Each structure stands twice: as structure tokens, then as C-alpha cells.
PDB file of N, CA, C and O in Angstrom:
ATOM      1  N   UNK I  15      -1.960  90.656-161.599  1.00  0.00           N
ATOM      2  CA  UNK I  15      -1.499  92.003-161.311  1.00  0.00           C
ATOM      3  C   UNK I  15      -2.150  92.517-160.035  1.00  0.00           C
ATOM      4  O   UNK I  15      -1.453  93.020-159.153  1.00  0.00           O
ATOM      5  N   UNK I  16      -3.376  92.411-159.925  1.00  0.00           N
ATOM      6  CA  UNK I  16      -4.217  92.664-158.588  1.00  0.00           C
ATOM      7  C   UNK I  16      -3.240  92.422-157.810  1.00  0.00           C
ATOM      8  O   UNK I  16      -2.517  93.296-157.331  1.00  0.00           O
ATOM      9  N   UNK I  17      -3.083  90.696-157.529  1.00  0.00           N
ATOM     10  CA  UNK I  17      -2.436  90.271-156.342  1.00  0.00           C
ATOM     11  C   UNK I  17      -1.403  90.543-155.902  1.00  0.00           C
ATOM     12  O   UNK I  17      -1.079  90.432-154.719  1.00  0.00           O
ATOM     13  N   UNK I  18      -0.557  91.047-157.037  1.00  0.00           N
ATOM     14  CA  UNK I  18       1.334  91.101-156.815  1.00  0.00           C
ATOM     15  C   UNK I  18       0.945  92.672-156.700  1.00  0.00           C
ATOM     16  O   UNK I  18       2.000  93.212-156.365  1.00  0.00           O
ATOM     17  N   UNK I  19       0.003  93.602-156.808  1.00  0.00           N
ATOM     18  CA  UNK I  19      -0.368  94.990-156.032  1.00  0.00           C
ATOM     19  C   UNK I  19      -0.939  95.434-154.562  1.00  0.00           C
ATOM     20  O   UNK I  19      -1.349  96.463-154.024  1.00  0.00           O
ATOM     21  N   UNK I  20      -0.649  93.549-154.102  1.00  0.00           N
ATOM     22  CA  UNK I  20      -2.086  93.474-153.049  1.00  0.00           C
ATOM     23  C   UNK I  20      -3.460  94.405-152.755  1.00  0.00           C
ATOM     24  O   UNK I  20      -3.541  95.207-151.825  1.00  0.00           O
ATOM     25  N   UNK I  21      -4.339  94.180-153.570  1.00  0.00           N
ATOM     26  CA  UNK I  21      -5.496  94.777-154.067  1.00  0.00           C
ATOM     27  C   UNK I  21      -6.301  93.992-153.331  1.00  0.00           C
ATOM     28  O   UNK I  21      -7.168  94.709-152.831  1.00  0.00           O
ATOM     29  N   UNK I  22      -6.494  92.375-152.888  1.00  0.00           N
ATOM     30  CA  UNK I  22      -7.384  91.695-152.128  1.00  0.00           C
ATOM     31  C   UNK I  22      -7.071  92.431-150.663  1.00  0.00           C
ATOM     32  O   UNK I  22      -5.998  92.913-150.301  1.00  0.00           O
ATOM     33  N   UNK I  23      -8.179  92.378-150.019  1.00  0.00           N
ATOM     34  CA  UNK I  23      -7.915  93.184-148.529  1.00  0.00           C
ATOM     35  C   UNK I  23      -8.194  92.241-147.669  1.00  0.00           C
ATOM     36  O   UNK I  23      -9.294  91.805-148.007  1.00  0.00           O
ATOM     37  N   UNK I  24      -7.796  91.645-146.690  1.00  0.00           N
ATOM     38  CA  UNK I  24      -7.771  90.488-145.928  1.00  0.00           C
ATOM     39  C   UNK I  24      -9.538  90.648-145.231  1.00  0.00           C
ATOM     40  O   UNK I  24     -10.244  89.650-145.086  1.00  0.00           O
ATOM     41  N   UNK I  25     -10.094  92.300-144.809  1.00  0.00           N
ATOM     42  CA  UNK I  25     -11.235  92.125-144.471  1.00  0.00           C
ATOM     43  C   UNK I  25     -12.360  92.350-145.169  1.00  0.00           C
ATOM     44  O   UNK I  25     -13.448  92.285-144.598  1.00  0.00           O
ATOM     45  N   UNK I  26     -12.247  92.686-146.678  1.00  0.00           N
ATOM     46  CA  UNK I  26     -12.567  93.334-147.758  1.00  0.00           C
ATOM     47  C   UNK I  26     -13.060  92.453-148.711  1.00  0.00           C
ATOM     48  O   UNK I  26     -12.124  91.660-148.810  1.00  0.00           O
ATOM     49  N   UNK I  27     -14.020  92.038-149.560  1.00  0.00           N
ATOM     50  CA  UNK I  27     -13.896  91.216-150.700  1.00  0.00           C
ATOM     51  C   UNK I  27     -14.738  92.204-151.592  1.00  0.00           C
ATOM     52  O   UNK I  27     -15.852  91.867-151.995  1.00  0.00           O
ATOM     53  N   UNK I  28     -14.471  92.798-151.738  1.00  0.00           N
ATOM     54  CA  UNK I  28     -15.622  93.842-153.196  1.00  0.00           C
ATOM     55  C   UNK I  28     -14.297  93.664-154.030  1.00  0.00           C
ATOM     56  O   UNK I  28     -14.850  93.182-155.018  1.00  0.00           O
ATOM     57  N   UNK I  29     -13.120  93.686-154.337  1.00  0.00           N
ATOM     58  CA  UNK I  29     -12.445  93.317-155.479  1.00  0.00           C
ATOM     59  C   UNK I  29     -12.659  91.643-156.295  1.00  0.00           C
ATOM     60  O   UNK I  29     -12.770  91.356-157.487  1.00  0.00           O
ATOM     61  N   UNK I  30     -12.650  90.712-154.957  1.00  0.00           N
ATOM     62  CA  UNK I  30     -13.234  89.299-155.594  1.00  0.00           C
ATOM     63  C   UNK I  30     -14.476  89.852-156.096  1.00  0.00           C
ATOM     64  O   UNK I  30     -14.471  90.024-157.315  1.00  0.00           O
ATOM     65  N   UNK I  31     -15.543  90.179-155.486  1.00  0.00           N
ATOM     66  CA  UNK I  31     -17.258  90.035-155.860  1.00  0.00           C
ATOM     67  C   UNK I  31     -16.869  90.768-157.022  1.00  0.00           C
ATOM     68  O   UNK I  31     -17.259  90.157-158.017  1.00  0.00           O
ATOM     69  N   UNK I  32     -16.251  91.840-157.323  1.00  0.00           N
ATOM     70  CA  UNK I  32     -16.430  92.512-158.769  1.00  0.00           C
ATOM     71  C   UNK I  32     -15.543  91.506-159.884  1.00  0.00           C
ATOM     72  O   UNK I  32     -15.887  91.453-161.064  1.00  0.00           O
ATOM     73  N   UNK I  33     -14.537  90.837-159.430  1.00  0.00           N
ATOM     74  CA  UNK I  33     -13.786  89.759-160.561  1.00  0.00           C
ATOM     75  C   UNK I  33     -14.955  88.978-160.849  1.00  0.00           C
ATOM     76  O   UNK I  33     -15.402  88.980-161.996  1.00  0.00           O
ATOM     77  N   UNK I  34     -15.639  88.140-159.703  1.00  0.00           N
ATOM     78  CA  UNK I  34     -16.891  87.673-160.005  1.00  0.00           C
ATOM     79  C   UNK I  34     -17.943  87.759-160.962  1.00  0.00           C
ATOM     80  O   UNK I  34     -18.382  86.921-161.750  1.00  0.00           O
ATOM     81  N   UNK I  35     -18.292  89.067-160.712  1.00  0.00           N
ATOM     82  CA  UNK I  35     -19.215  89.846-161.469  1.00  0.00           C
ATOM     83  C   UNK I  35     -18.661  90.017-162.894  1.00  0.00           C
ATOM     84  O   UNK I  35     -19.504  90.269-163.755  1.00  0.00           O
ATOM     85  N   UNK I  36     -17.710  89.946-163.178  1.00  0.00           N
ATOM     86  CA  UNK I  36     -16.921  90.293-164.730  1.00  0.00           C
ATOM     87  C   UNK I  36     -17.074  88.667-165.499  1.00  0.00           C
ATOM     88  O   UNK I  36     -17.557  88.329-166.579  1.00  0.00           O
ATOM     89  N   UNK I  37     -16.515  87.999-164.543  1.00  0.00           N
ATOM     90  CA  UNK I  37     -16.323  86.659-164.927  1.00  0.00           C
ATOM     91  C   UNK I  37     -17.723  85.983-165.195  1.00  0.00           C
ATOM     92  O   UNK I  37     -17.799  85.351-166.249  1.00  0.00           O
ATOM     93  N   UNK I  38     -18.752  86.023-164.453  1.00  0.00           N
ATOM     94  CA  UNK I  38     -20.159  85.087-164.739  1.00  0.00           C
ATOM     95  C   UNK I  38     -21.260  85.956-164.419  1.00  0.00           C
ATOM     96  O   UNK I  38     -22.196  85.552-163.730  1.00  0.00           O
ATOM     97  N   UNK I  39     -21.205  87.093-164.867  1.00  0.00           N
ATOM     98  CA  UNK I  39     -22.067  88.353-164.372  1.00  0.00           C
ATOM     99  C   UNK I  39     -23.163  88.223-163.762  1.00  0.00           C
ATOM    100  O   UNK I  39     -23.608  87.175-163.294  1.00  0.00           O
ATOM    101  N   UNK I  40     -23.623  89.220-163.738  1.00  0.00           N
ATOM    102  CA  UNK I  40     -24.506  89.622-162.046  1.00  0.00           C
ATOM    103  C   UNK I  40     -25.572  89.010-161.922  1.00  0.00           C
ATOM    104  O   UNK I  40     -26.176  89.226-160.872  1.00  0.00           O
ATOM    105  N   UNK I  41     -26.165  88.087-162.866  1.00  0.00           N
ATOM    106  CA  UNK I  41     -27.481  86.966-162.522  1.00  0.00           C
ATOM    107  C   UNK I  41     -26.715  86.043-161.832  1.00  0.00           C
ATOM    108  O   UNK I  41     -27.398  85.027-161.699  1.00  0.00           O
ATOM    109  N   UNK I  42     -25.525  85.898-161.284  1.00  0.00           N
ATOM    110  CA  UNK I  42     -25.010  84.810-160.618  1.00  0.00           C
ATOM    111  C   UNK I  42     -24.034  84.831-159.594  1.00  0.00           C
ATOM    112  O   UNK I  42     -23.057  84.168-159.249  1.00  0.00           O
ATOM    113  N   UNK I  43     -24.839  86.125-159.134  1.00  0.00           N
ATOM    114  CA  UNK I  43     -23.887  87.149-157.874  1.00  0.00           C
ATOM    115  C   UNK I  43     -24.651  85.740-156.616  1.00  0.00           C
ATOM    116  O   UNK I  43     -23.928  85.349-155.699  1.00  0.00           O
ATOM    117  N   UNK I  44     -25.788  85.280-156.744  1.00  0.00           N
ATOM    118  CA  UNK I  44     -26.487  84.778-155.979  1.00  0.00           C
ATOM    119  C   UNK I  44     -25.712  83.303-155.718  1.00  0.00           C
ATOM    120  O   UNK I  44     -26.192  82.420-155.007  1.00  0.00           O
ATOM    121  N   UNK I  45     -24.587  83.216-156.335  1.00  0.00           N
ATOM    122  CA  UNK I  45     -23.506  81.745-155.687  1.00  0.00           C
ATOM    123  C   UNK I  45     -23.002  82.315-154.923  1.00  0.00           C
ATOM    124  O   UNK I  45     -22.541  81.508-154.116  1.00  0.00           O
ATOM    125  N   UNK I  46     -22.732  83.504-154.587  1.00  0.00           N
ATOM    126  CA  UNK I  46     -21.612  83.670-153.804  1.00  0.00           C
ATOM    127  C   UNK I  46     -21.733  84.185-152.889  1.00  0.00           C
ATOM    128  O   UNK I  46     -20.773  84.670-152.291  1.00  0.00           O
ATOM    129  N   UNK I  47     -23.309  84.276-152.346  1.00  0.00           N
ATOM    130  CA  UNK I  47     -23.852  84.696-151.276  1.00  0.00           C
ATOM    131  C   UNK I  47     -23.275  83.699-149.778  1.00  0.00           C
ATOM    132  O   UNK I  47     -22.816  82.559-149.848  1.00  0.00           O
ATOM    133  N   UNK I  48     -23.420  84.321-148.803  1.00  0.00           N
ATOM    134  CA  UNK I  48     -23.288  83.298-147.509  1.00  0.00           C
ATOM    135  C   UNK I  48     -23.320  82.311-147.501  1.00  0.00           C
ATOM    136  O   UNK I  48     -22.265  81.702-147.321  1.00  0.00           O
ATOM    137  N   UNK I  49     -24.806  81.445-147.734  1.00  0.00           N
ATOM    138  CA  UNK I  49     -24.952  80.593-147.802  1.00  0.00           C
ATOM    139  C   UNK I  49     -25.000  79.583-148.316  1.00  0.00           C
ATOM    140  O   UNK I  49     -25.576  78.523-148.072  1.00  0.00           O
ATOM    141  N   UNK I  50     -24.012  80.119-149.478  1.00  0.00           N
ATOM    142  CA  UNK I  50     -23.427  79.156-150.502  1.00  0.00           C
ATOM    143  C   UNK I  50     -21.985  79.011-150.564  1.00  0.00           C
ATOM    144  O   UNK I  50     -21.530  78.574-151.621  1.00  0.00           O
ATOM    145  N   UNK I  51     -20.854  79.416-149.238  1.00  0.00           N
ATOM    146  CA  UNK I  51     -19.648  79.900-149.100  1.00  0.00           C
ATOM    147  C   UNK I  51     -19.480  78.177-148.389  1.00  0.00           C
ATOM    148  O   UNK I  51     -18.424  77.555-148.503  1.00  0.00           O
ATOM    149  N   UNK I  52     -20.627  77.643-147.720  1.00  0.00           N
ATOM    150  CA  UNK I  52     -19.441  76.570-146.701  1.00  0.00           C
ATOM    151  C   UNK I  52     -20.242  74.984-147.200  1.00  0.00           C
ATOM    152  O   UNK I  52     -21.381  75.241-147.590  1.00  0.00           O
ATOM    153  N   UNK I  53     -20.024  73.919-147.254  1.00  0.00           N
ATOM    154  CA  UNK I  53     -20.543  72.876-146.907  1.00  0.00           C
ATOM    155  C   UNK I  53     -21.707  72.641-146.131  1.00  0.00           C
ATOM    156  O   UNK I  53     -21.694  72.929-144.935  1.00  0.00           O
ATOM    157  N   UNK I  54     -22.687  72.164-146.654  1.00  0.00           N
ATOM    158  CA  UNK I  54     -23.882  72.108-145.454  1.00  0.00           C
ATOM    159  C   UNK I  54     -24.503  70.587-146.633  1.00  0.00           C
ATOM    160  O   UNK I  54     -24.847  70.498-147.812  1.00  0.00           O
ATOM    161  N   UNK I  55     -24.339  69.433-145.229  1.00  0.00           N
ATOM    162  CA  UNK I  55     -25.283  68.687-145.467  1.00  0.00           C
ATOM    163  C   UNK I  55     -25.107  68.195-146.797  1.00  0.00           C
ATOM    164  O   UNK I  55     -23.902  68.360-146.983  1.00  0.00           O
ATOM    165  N   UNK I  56     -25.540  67.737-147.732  1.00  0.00           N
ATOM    166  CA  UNK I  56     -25.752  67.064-149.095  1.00  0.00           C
ATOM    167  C   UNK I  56     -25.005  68.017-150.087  1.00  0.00           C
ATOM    168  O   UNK I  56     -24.546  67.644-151.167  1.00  0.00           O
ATOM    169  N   UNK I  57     -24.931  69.431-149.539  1.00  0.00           N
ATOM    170  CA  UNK I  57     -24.469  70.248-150.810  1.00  0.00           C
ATOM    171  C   UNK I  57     -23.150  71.033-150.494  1.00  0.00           C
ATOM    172  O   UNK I  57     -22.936  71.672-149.464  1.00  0.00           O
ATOM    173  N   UNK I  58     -22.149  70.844-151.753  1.00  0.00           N
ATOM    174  CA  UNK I  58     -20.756  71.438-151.869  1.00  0.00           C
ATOM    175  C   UNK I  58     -21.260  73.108-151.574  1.00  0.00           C
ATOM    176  O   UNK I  58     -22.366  73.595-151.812  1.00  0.00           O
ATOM    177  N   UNK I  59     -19.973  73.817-150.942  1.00  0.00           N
ATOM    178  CA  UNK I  59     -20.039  75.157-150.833  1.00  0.00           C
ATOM    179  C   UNK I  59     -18.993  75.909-151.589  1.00  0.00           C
ATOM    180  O   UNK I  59     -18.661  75.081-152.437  1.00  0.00           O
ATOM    181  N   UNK I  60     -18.478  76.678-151.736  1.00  0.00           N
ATOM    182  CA  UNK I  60     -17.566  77.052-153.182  1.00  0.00           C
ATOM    183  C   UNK I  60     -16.186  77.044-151.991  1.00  0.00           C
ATOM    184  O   UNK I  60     -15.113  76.776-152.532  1.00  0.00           O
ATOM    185  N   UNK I  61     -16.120  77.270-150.663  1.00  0.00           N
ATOM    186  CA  UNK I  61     -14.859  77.270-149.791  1.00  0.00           C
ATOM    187  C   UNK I  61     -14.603  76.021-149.145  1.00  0.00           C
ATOM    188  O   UNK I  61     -13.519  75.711-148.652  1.00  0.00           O
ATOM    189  N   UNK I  62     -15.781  75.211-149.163  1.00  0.00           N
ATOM    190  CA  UNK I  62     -15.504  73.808-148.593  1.00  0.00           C
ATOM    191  C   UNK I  62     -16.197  73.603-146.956  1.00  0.00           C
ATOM    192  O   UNK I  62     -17.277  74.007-146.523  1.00  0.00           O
ATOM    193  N   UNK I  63     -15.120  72.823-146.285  1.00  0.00           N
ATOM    194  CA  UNK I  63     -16.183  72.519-144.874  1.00  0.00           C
ATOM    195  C   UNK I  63     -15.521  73.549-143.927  1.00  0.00           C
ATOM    196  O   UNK I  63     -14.458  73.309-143.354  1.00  0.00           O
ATOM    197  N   UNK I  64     -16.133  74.586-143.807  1.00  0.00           N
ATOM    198  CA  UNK I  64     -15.744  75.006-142.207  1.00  0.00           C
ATOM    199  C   UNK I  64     -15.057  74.510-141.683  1.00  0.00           C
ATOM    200  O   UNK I  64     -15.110  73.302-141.455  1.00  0.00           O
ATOM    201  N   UNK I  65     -13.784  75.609-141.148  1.00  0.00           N
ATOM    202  CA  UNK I  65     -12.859  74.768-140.018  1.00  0.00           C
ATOM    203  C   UNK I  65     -11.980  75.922-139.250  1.00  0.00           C
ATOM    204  O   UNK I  65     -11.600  77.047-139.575  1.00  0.00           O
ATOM    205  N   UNK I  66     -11.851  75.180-138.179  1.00  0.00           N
ATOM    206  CA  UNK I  66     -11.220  75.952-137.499  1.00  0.00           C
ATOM    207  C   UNK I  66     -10.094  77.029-138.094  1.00  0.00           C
ATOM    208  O   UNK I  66      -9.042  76.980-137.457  1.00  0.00           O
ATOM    209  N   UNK I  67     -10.104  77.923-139.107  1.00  0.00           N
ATOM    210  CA  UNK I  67      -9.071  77.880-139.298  1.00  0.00           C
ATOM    211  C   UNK I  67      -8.716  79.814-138.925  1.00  0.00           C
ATOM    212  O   UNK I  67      -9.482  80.655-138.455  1.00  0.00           O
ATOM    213  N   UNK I  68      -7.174  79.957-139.405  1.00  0.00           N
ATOM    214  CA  UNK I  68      -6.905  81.744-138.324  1.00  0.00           C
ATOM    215  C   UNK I  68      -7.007  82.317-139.927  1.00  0.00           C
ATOM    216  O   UNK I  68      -6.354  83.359-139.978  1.00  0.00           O
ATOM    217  N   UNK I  69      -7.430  82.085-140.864  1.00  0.00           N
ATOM    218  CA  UNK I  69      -8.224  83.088-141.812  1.00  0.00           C
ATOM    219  C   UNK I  69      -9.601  83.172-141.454  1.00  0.00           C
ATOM    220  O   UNK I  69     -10.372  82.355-140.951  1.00  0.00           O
ATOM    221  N   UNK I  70      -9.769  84.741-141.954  1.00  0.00           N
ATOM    222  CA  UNK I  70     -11.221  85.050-141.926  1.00  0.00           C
ATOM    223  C   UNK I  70     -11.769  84.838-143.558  1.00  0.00           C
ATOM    224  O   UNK I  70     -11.091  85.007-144.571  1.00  0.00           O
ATOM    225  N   UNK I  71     -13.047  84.464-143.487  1.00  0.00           N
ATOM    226  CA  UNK I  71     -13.879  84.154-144.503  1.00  0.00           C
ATOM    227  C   UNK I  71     -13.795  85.330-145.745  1.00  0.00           C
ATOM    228  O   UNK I  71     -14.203  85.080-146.880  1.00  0.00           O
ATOM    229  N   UNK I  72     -13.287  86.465-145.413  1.00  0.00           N
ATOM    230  CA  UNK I  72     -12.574  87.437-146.755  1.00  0.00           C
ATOM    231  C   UNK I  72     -11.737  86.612-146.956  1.00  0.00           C
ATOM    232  O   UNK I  72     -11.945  85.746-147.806  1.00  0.00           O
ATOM    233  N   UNK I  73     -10.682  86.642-146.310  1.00  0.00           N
ATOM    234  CA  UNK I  73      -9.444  86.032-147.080  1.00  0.00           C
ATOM    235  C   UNK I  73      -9.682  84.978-147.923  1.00  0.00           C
ATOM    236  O   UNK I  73      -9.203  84.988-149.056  1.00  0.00           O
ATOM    237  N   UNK I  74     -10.490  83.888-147.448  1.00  0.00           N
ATOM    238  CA  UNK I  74     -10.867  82.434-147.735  1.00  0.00           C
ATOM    239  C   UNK I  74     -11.303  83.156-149.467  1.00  0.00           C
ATOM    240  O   UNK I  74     -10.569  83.147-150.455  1.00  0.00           O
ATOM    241  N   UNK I  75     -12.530  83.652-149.373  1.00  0.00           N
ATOM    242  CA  UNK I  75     -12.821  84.250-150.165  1.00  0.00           C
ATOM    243  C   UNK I  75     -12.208  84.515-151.171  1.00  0.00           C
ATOM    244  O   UNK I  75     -12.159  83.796-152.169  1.00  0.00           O
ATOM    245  N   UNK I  76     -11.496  85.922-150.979  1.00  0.00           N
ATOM    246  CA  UNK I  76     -10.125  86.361-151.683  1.00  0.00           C
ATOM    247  C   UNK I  76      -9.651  85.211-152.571  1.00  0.00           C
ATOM    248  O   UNK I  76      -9.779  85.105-153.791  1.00  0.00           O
ATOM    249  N   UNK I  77      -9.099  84.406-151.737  1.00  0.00           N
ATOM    250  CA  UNK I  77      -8.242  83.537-151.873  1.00  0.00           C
ATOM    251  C   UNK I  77      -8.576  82.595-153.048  1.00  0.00           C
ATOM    252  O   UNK I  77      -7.893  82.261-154.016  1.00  0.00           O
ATOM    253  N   UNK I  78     -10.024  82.214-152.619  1.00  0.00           N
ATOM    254  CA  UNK I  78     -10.529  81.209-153.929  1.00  0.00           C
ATOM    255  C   UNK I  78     -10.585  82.189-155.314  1.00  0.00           C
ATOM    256  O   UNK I  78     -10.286  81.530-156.310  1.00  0.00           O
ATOM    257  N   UNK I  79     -10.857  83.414-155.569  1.00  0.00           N
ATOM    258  CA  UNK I  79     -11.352  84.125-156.997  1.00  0.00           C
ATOM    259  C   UNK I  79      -9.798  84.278-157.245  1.00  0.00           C
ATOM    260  O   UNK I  79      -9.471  83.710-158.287  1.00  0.00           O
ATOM    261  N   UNK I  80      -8.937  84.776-156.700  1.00  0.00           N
ATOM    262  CA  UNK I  80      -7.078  84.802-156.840  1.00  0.00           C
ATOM    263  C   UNK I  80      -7.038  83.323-157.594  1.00  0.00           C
ATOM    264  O   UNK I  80      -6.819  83.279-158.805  1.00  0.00           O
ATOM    265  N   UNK I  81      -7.252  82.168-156.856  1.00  0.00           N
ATOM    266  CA  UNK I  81      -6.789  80.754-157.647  1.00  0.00           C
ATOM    267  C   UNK I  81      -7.844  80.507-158.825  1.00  0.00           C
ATOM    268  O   UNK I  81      -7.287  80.205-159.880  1.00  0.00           O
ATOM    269  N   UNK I  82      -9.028  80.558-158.877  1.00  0.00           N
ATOM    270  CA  UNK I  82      -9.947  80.799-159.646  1.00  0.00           C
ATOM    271  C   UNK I  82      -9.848  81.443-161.201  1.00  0.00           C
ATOM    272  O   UNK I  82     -10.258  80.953-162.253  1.00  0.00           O
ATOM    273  N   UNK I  83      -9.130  82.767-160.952  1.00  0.00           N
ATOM    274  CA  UNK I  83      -8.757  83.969-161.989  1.00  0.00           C
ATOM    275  C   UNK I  83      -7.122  82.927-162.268  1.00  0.00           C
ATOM    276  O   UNK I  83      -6.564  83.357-163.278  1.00  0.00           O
ATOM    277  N   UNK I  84      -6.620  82.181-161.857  1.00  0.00           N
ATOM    278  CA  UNK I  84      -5.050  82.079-162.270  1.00  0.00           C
ATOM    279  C   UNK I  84      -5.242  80.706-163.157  1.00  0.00           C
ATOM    280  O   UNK I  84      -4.537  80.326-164.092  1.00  0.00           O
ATOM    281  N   UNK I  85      -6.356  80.097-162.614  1.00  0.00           N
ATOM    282  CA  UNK I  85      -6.259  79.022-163.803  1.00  0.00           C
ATOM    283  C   UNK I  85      -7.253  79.434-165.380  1.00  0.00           C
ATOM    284  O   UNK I  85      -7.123  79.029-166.535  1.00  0.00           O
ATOM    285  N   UNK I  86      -8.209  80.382-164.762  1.00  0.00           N
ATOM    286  CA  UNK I  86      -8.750  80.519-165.737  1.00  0.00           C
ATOM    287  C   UNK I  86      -7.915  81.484-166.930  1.00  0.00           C
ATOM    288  O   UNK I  86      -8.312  81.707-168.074  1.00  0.00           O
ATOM    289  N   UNK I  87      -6.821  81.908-166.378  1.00  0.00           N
ATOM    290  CA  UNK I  87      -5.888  82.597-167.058  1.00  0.00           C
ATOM    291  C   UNK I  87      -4.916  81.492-167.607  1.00  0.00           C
ATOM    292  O   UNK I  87      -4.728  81.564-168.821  1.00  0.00           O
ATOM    293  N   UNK I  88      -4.295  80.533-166.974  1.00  0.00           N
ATOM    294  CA  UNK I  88      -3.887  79.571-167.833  1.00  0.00           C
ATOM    295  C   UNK I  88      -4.492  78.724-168.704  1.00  0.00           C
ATOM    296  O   UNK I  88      -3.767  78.183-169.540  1.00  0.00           O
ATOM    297  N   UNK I  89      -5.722  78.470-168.702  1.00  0.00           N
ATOM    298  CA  UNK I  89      -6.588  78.195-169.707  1.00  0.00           C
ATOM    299  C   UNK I  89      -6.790  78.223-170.960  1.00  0.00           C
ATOM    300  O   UNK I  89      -7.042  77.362-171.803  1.00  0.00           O
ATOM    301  N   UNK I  90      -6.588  79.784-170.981  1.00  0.00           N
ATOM    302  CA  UNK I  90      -7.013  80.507-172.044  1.00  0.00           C
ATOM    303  C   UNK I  90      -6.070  81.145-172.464  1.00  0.00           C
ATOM    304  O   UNK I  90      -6.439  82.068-173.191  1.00  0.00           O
ATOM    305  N   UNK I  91      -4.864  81.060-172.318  1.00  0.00           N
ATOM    306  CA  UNK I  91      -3.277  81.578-172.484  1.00  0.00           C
ATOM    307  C   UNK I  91      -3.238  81.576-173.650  1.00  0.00           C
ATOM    308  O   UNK I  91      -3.960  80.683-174.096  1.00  0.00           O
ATOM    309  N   UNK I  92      -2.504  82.417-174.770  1.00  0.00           N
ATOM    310  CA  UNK I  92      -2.721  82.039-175.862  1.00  0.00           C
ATOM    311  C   UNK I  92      -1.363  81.869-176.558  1.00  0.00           C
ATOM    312  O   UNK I  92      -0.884  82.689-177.340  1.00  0.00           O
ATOM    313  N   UNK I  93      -0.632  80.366-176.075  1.00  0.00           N
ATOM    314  CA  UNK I  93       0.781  80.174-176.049  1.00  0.00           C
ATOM    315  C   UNK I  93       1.130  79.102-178.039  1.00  0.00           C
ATOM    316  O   UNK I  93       0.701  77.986-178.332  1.00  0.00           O
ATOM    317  N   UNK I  94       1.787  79.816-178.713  1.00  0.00           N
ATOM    318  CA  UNK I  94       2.254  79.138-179.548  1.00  0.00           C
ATOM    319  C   UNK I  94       3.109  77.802-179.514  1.00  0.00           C
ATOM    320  O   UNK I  94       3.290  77.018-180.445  1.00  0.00           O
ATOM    321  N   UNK I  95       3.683  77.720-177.966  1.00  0.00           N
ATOM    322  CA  UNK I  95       4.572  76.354-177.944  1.00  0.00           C
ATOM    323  C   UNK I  95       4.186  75.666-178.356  1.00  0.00           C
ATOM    324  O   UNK I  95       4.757  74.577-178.408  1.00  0.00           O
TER     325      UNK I  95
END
């Protein structure tokens, strides 16, 4: 519903950080800091490797808690089929 309201703001991420915060609460606000956003060296980053790309690191952002929230919603669907 967020998304199909466009509620993510392309320069904005306090709607991801608060899905965040709901989802694995606030002792673990500290993954999603900077320096845990890109690839460095030996260790995975939650967006992957830096790259050239014409999104800004909100969107990227955005983008991962949007796909993030959609599977964890199919997951847990609670379908009788």
C-alpha cells in the first residue's frame, strides 16, 4: 500500500528505516547504517557492489525494504489453496 501511494521518496528513506525498525527493531537499526549499505572487501553489504548507477542510494535503499516487505508478505500470506 505504501508503494502503490508512493510513500518511498526517491531522496528520503525515514519510511524504509521506520519499516525497518518495525520489522527487526531498533537494536538492529545498526545494519543499516552506511557502512553496511555497499560491499567492501570480504564482507556482503545489504545493496551489493557499488556501481555506477543513475539511482541515488535512497532509492537503492527504498528499493531493497519495498522487495524485502513483498516477500516477507508472501511468506507469511495466510492462503487456504
Amino acid at each position: 500500500i505504501l508503494e502503490s501511494r508512493h510513500s518511498f521518496d526517491a531522496g528520503n528513506t525515514e519510511i524504509a528505516e521506520g519499516l525497518f525498525r518495525i520489522y527487526f527493531g531498533e537494536e538492529n537499526m545498526h545494519l543499516i547504517q552506511r557502512d553496511n549499505l555497499w560491499n567492501k572487501e570480504e564482507r556482503a553489504g545489504i545493496l551489493g557492489d557499488r556501481k555506477q548507477d543513475q539511482k541515488t542510494e535512497a532509492e537503492l535503499f527504498n528499493n531493497w525494504m519495498i522487495n524485502l516487505a513483498k516477500v516477507g508478505f508472501h511468506l507469511f500470506r495466510n492462503d487456504t489453496k
